[in-house]
Structures are given as structure tokens and as C-alpha cells.
Amino acid sequence: MSSSTKPPHYATSGLVIGYALYSSLLAIINKYAITQFNYPGLLTALQYLTSALGVYLFGKLGFLHHDPFTIPIAKKFFPAALVFFLAIFTNTNLLRHANVDTFIVFRSLTPLLVALADTAFRGQPSPSNLTFFSLVVILAGAVGYVATDSGFTLTAYSWAFAYLVTITTEMVYIKHMVMSLGLNTWGFVLYNNVLSLMITPFFWFLTGENFEVSNAINSSTGSLFEMIAFLAVSLSCVFGLLISFFGFAARKAVSATAFTVTGVKCLIFCYMFYRYTDFGSGISHRPIEDLAYSVARFIQNRGSFVNYYMYHGGTNFGRTSSGLFIATSYDYDAPIDEYGLVNEPKWGHLRDLHKAIKQCEPALIAVDPTVTYFGKNLEAHVYYISSSVCVAFLANYDTKSAATVTFGNSHHDLPPWSQ
């Protein structure tokens, strides 16, 4: 290949850096968006719509050039769009049911799987011994995380394994399509988002999310009508368009394995700064009501081995921190602060909660719960020891409205987001 046709190194580097940056930031933005706008199918549909319309309108205005949308090319690209949709769908649901730590752990496994799949199905060179060993070490770390994860739930890890399968397939198959179809980058963005948007309604009905959205619209309440949700969704849509462009451009420039590793490395780097305290920034604070609610909900769903982040704060008192501009304090408004003093009311509230859970232990370990639905966002998880003796968790999942439920011939007032 002559020097006149070979892509310049700075162009490839810029595309890879752009992909790494927007990929890592989008994971955190999507996690925040899904907490404010708990409709994963609608969120991804809005991202596809924004990206498709963005390419079309900017193309009409002459700011970019994309290949025309034709049925023959759409038929060829449809399997790739389906795989891409499934990867985003499982990704969004994983973020909905698990924390970002679990997402990062499973995302870190993809380079090994992509390297093996790329060799097996596309005939690419096998990873070197050192590279393969490094990827296996990551696998061992992931296994250790799963074995000790106090937040383990069957739902979260089911989505995690589904995501692992779909994202690996997507990385390898779309690389194949990018190298064989011959579309320009904006053409791939257009085809991918238009076809993914067409697939979305099927999954809405499959998951029943269409009923959730319909109920929210009819009641004129919920996150559909909140400004903070609108801003979070808007930001995720903008970053969705950016990652679409840089993603397809970087796929053309580097191998499938290098593309996968790039996203993982920058995701971990950005998340480190997301988790730690910067100099001059405020100490993170989580209300005790929300923390206790989450613990009770975890136990309600047959959880055990609760792990707090953090329960006892810490500091190295002015010595070297973990990174540039990172404070040495590691307090995080913990129930016991970095000096070993109790932080009230957080410490006392959790002490009483732990005592109540301990008293319920005979029922919690003896039987599975019976779930009763009182209405939208209202549930009872009841552990029956006998017909007259039970442990009951009454839950109100609504973040805004209080409710009153009748259980055991008694009326119980449930504040928003409470047990």
C-alpha cells in the first residue's frame, strides 16, 4: 500500500482515543440515565432515533456525507444491526439490574473472548502467549469477583452473561461487516441506527415495557415528565451519536481485539476517577433512608452477605494518594468515619436494621418468599414459617408517592421508596 493511500497514524490514534473516551463516558452516563429514566427500551430507542435523524439532517445540510439507504444493503446489514441491538439491549438491562462494578468486570472479559472468536471465525492471528496469559489473569480476577460479590442476584448475572455473549458476537461480526460492505463511516451509522430503531418495538412488547410507558403517560407522573430525566436522556443521546461515529471509524482502523481492549481500558480509567474523591470536591453522601432501603430490598429478594462501600472510612493522613488530584480521604460518609467515630444517624439506623434482619433469620433461611402485588410499585415479600407466623417485607418502589396497603388485617403507610 502506498503512503498516499495508507491512513495517517494521527488519524487512527484520534479515532481510537475518541472511541475510548466516549465509550467509557457513555457507560457512566447510561447508568445515571437509567436510574432517572427507568425505561431501557425507550432510552435506547431515543438514542437510535437521535443518531439516525442526526446523520440524515446533517447530511441534508451538507455537514457530512453518508451512503444512501437502500433495501439491498439494508438486508445485508440487518443481521449486524440485530446483533448490535441485542448487545445494547442486554447492556442497558445489565446496568438497570447491577452496579457499574459488575458491568466493568464482565466487560473486561470481552477481549479474551473476542480474540478467540476472531481467530476461530475470521481466521485472524492468534494472540501471543503473553497477551493470552494477561487476558487469562483478567478472567481469574473476574471469577474471584463473582465468587465474593455480596450484591449477587440471579437477575443481574443472567443479564451479565447475556451481555457477554451478545457483545462478543457483536464485536466480531460487525468487524466482518465493516470490512466487507464498503460503506463509509456515516453510512454505517445511518444503517445501524435506522435498522436498530425498527427492531425496538418487538422488544418493547416482549418485555412488557410498552405497558409501563403507557401507564406513565396516562397517569402523567413518573420520570417521563421530570426535567432531570430529560437532561440525562438528552446527554445519553448525544453521546450515543458520538460513540456511533467513533465506534465504526475505529473498527475500520484496528483489529476487533484491539478495539475491544481500548474500550475496556478507558472505561476502567474513567471509572477510577468517578469513584474517588478529588481535591476541592464535596464528600459523597447517600441518605441513610436510601441505603437502608437498598439493604432491606436485597434481603427481601433472598440476598445475604451484605457488603457496604464504605462501612468504615479511611485515610492515609496526607501521604501519597491513588492518583493525580485524588484526595487521601476515603470517608464516603461511612457509618464509621475515617477516625473511627460513629456517624449518626447512619450508624444507629443500620444497627437497628441489622438487628431486625437477624431476628428474621429463621424464616429467611427456611423458605422462599411468596410475592403479593398490591398495585403498581407495591409488593409484599412474605416468608411463611407457618400459617400464622411469617416475616413480611412491604415495599413501595415509587420514588414520589406514598401509599397505604392492607396486610394481615392491618393498614400500613408506606412512604415513597421505602420498606
XYZ file of C-alpha atoms in Angstrom:
419
model
C 0.000 0.000 0.000
C 1.432 3.370 -0.961
C 1.925 6.149 1.526
C -0.742 8.190 -0.240
C -3.466 5.657 0.487
C -2.417 4.448 3.922
C -4.331 6.148 6.772
C -2.106 8.532 8.761
C -1.142 7.397 12.250
C -2.551 10.502 13.885
C -5.962 9.828 12.297
C -6.062 6.274 13.633
C -4.894 7.426 17.064
C -7.514 10.163 17.164
C -10.307 7.739 16.263
C -9.223 5.211 18.886
C -8.890 7.879 21.573
C -12.297 9.293 20.635
C -13.903 5.866 20.817
C -12.241 5.067 24.157
C -13.324 8.383 25.678
C -16.943 8.324 24.526
C -17.350 4.604 25.194
C -16.237 4.929 28.809
C -18.240 8.082 29.474
C -21.374 6.657 27.848
C -21.360 3.666 30.228
C -21.453 6.002 33.234
C -23.951 8.368 31.587
C -26.251 5.460 30.700
C -26.085 4.162 34.270
C -27.168 7.578 35.521
C -29.811 7.913 32.802
C -31.368 4.546 33.593
C -31.649 5.487 37.288
C -33.538 8.658 36.347
C -35.491 7.166 33.426
C -36.189 3.513 34.163
C -37.318 2.515 30.657
C -34.296 0.836 28.994
C -36.086 0.030 25.742
C -37.360 3.571 25.275
C -33.958 5.004 26.237
C -32.136 3.003 23.552
C -34.864 3.808 21.005
C -34.374 7.527 21.639
C -30.624 7.071 21.167
C -31.158 5.297 17.825
C -33.651 7.940 16.704
C -31.309 10.788 17.627
C -28.373 9.213 15.798
C -30.365 8.352 12.657
C -32.003 11.785 12.450
C -28.705 13.474 13.233
C -26.924 11.782 10.326
C -29.845 12.414 7.958
C -30.257 16.103 8.837
C -26.542 16.899 8.895
C -26.243 15.116 5.555
C -29.037 17.239 4.084
C -27.347 20.378 5.389
C -24.059 19.366 3.792
C -22.080 18.963 7.013
C -21.331 15.286 6.308
C -21.668 12.670 3.594
C -23.257 9.262 4.068
C -24.070 6.407 1.716
C -27.720 6.327 0.570
C -30.056 3.977 2.415
C -31.076 1.137 0.064
C -33.042 -2.057 0.675
C -30.386 -4.486 -0.714
C -27.684 -3.069 1.571
C -30.137 -2.955 4.484
C -30.859 -6.677 4.045
C -27.146 -7.484 4.135
C -26.538 -5.318 7.196
C -29.660 -6.363 9.132
C -28.024 -9.327 10.990
C -25.267 -6.992 12.198
C -27.841 -4.430 13.349
C -29.753 -7.172 15.187
C -26.614 -8.304 16.999
C -25.766 -4.687 17.817
C -29.292 -4.105 19.155
C -29.079 -7.197 21.362
C -25.721 -6.029 22.741
C -27.131 -2.590 23.625
C -30.352 -4.134 24.959
C -28.514 -6.522 27.292
C -26.053 -3.759 28.238
C -28.839 -1.388 29.290
C -30.667 -4.074 31.266
C -27.424 -5.112 32.949
C -26.910 -1.513 34.082
C -30.544 -1.474 35.226
C -30.151 -4.518 37.490
C -26.467 -4.399 38.524
C -23.926 -1.831 39.655
C -21.222 -0.402 37.406
C -18.589 -2.601 39.077
C -20.299 -5.749 37.806
C -20.635 -4.230 34.351
C -16.901 -3.412 34.230
C -15.917 -6.906 35.395
C -17.915 -8.609 32.656
C -16.862 -6.027 30.077
C -13.227 -6.782 30.927
C -13.744 -10.405 29.850
C -14.636 -9.488 26.282
C -11.054 -9.021 24.920
C -10.243 -12.681 25.630
C -13.481 -13.934 24.098
C -13.206 -11.604 21.105
C -9.596 -12.688 20.470
C -10.608 -16.361 20.477
C -13.714 -15.754 18.350
C -11.816 -13.570 15.878
C -9.289 -16.353 15.385
C -11.909 -19.094 15.111
C -14.433 -17.395 12.820
C -12.448 -14.767 10.900
C -9.118 -16.541 10.625
C -7.200 -13.754 12.367
C -3.812 -14.449 14.027
C -3.958 -15.949 17.498
C -2.963 -13.765 20.482
C 0.667 -14.025 21.585
C 1.432 -16.159 24.640
C 1.979 -13.077 26.794
C -1.254 -11.453 25.610
C -3.200 -14.659 26.177
C -1.732 -15.037 29.678
C -2.663 -11.436 30.528
C -6.239 -11.972 29.379
C -6.500 -15.188 31.403
C -5.350 -13.275 34.507
C -8.251 -10.872 33.927
C -10.565 -13.878 33.674
C -9.297 -15.196 37.018
C -9.946 -11.803 38.625
C -13.491 -11.776 37.256
C -14.156 -15.251 38.667
C -12.922 -14.045 42.051
C -15.219 -11.027 41.884
C -18.262 -13.171 41.114
C -17.422 -15.597 43.928
C -17.264 -12.789 46.514
C -19.893 -10.378 45.178
C -22.266 -9.548 48.022
C -24.647 -7.945 45.534
C -25.097 -11.171 43.569
C -28.593 -11.658 42.198
C -29.745 -14.175 39.611
C -31.406 -11.453 37.533
C -28.309 -9.242 37.386
C -25.962 -12.083 36.481
C -28.362 -13.507 33.916
C -28.196 -10.165 32.121
C -24.425 -10.100 32.636
C -23.916 -13.441 30.860
C -26.359 -12.463 28.126
C -24.400 -9.249 27.650
C -21.123 -11.170 27.498
C -22.426 -13.390 24.689
C -24.012 -10.602 22.662
C -21.157 -8.099 22.972
C -18.588 -10.711 21.915
C -20.693 -11.671 18.904
C -21.244 -8.031 18.048
C -17.543 -7.149 18.180
C -16.534 -9.921 15.798
C -19.492 -9.902 13.407
C -19.681 -6.137 12.902
C -15.924 -6.062 12.281
C -16.595 -8.574 9.492
C -19.389 -6.402 8.056
C -17.319 -3.220 8.278
C -14.529 -4.831 6.279
C -16.817 -6.407 3.659
C -19.695 -3.994 2.893
C -17.599 -0.976 1.886
C -19.853 1.749 3.329
C -18.345 4.948 4.660
C -18.433 5.586 8.419
C -21.543 7.793 8.426
C -23.247 5.248 6.187
C -22.686 2.546 8.790
C -24.011 4.869 11.500
C -27.168 5.531 9.467
C -27.869 1.895 8.590
C -27.128 0.639 12.086
C -29.368 3.110 13.901
C -32.266 3.010 11.426
C -32.400 -0.799 11.488
C -31.959 -0.938 15.275
C -34.834 1.527 15.671
C -37.031 -0.745 13.532
C -36.233 -3.709 15.824
C -37.054 -1.836 19.043
C -40.891 -2.224 19.106
C -40.621 -6.014 19.088
C -38.583 -5.966 22.316
C -40.913 -3.425 23.890
C -43.774 -5.902 23.616
C -41.563 -8.865 24.505
C -40.503 -7.303 27.822
C -43.818 -5.576 28.558
C -42.159 -2.176 28.764
C -44.815 -0.752 26.447
C -47.360 -1.149 29.265
C -45.047 0.628 31.751
C -44.600 3.570 29.377
C -48.314 3.672 28.575
C -49.250 3.724 32.258
C -46.747 6.511 32.933
C -48.148 8.608 30.068
C -51.772 8.039 31.126
C -51.076 8.911 34.754
C -48.919 11.933 33.791
C -46.485 11.027 36.568
C -43.087 9.428 36.880
C -39.716 10.055 35.310
C -41.166 10.606 31.816
C -42.093 14.127 32.864
C -39.121 15.125 35.036
C -36.540 17.654 33.852
C -33.606 15.730 35.367
C -34.652 12.645 33.407
C -34.966 14.704 30.222
C -31.449 16.103 30.655
C -29.951 12.680 31.429
C -31.626 11.098 28.392
C -30.605 14.012 26.154
C -26.975 13.676 27.214
C -27.030 9.917 26.585
C -28.493 10.515 23.105
C -25.736 12.986 22.202
C -23.066 10.584 23.369
C -24.869 7.778 21.542
C -24.356 9.612 18.246
C -20.705 10.304 19.062
C -19.973 6.695 20.006
C -21.721 5.504 16.835
C -19.338 7.513 14.661
C -16.129 6.856 16.565
C -17.078 3.211 17.078
C -17.454 2.413 13.381
C -14.452 4.553 12.440
C -12.239 2.794 14.999
C -13.473 -0.637 13.895
C -12.134 0.118 10.438
C -8.787 1.261 11.806
C -7.842 -1.507 14.257
C -8.467 -5.202 14.888
C -11.541 -6.448 16.743
C -9.434 -7.393 19.785
C -7.614 -4.029 19.904
C -10.968 -2.262 19.530
C -12.380 -4.221 22.474
C -9.344 -3.682 24.717
C -9.391 0.065 24.037
C -12.930 0.449 25.331
C -12.249 -1.608 28.450
C -9.044 0.206 29.451
C -10.516 3.695 29.228
C -13.731 2.598 30.929
C -11.762 1.392 33.946
C -9.583 4.538 33.971
C -12.575 6.911 33.887
C -14.446 4.884 36.495
C -11.497 5.184 38.891
C -11.924 8.958 38.850
C -15.687 8.526 39.037
C -15.302 6.577 42.283
C -12.599 8.559 44.114
C -12.725 11.972 45.771
C -10.994 14.893 44.046
C -9.280 17.696 45.952
C -11.725 20.515 46.477
C -14.804 18.430 45.694
C -17.546 17.556 48.156
C -17.676 14.288 50.084
C -20.160 11.901 48.540
C -23.308 11.452 50.616
C -26.002 8.816 50.446
C -29.042 9.325 52.686
C -29.409 6.626 55.314
C -33.034 6.085 54.269
C -31.928 5.131 50.755
C -29.058 2.962 51.995
C -31.240 1.058 54.480
C -33.968 0.663 51.865
C -31.493 -0.921 49.438
C -30.220 -3.355 52.066
C -33.760 -4.356 53.068
C -34.731 -4.814 49.426
C -31.673 -7.015 48.861
C -32.610 -9.220 51.850
C -36.248 -9.209 50.725
C -35.152 -10.842 47.464
C -33.286 -13.680 49.243
C -29.980 -11.825 49.391
C -27.276 -12.356 52.021
C -23.706 -11.306 52.867
C -24.249 -7.564 52.552
C -21.094 -5.598 51.729
C -21.039 -1.827 52.330
C -18.989 0.651 50.318
C -17.830 2.056 52.688
C -18.807 0.943 56.224
C -15.604 2.249 57.845
C -13.960 5.248 56.200
C -10.209 5.680 55.977
C -7.329 7.979 55.120
C -3.560 7.813 54.821
C -3.348 11.237 56.506
C -1.549 13.292 53.883
C 0.629 10.609 52.323
C 0.612 9.666 48.635
C -2.871 9.340 47.146
C -4.022 6.868 44.496
C -3.634 9.305 41.615
C -3.202 12.866 40.423
C -5.630 15.305 42.111
C -7.123 12.464 44.203
C -7.643 13.261 47.879
C -6.224 10.981 50.563
C -9.508 10.918 52.465
C -11.581 7.790 51.920
C -14.512 8.542 54.184
C -17.527 8.495 51.831
C -19.896 9.465 54.664
C -19.474 5.943 56.063
C -21.348 4.771 59.211
C -17.946 4.793 60.953
C -15.792 7.687 59.786
C -12.096 7.729 58.928
C -11.205 8.487 62.570
C -13.163 5.517 63.929
C -16.065 7.622 65.268
C -19.691 6.619 64.679
C -21.567 8.721 62.131
C -25.117 9.277 63.326
C -27.858 8.743 62.359
C -26.371 6.397 59.730
C -24.620 4.061 62.162
C -27.556 3.732 64.568
C -30.097 3.291 61.771
C -28.112 0.440 60.210
C -27.539 -1.128 63.642
C -31.299 -1.325 64.181
C -31.847 -2.657 60.655
C -29.226 -5.389 61.132
C -30.826 -6.353 64.449
C -34.254 -6.664 62.815
C -32.868 -8.768 59.958
C -31.086 -11.034 62.457
C -34.364 -11.621 64.293
C -35.928 -12.680 60.980
C -33.142 -15.176 60.208
C -35.091 -18.421 60.983
C -37.710 -17.583 58.363
C -35.319 -16.082 55.806
C -33.170 -19.222 55.598
C -36.043 -21.714 55.830
C -38.313 -20.889 52.897
C -38.607 -18.894 49.707
C -40.805 -15.801 49.769
C -44.353 -15.552 48.456
C -44.787 -12.356 46.455
C -48.073 -10.416 46.510
C -48.734 -7.354 44.345
C -50.942 -4.634 45.844
C -50.730 -2.401 42.775
C -48.157 -0.569 40.694
C -44.830 -0.356 42.588
C -46.380 -2.004 45.674
C -45.303 -5.511 46.728
C -45.162 -7.806 49.725
C -42.470 -10.492 50.001
C -43.617 -12.863 52.742
C -41.575 -15.680 54.296
C -44.120 -18.047 55.901
C -42.855 -20.328 58.687
C -46.417 -21.457 59.373
C -49.896 -20.286 58.505
C -49.818 -17.856 61.413
C -46.125 -16.933 61.656
C -44.239 -15.055 58.934
C -41.713 -12.372 58.086
C -43.072 -9.782 55.664
C -41.341 -7.064 53.640
C -43.813 -4.431 52.444
C -42.284 -2.343 49.676
C -43.224 0.866 47.898
C -40.965 1.310 44.836
C -42.457 4.639 43.818
C -39.932 7.449 44.301
C -42.534 10.208 44.667
C -45.852 8.973 46.079
C -46.728 7.461 49.455
C -49.214 4.588 49.660
C -51.316 2.649 52.158
C -51.612 -1.137 51.912
C -53.625 -3.676 53.846
C -51.719 -6.711 55.138
C -52.655 -9.075 57.955
C -55.909 -7.215 58.623
C -53.929 -4.040 59.305
C -53.278 -0.875 57.332
C -49.664 0.119 56.727
C -48.488 3.519 55.494
C -45.519 3.263 53.126
C -43.573 6.444 52.303
C -42.018 6.772 48.850
C -39.091 4.439 48.176
C -39.469 2.518 51.417
C -39.790 -0.895 53.010
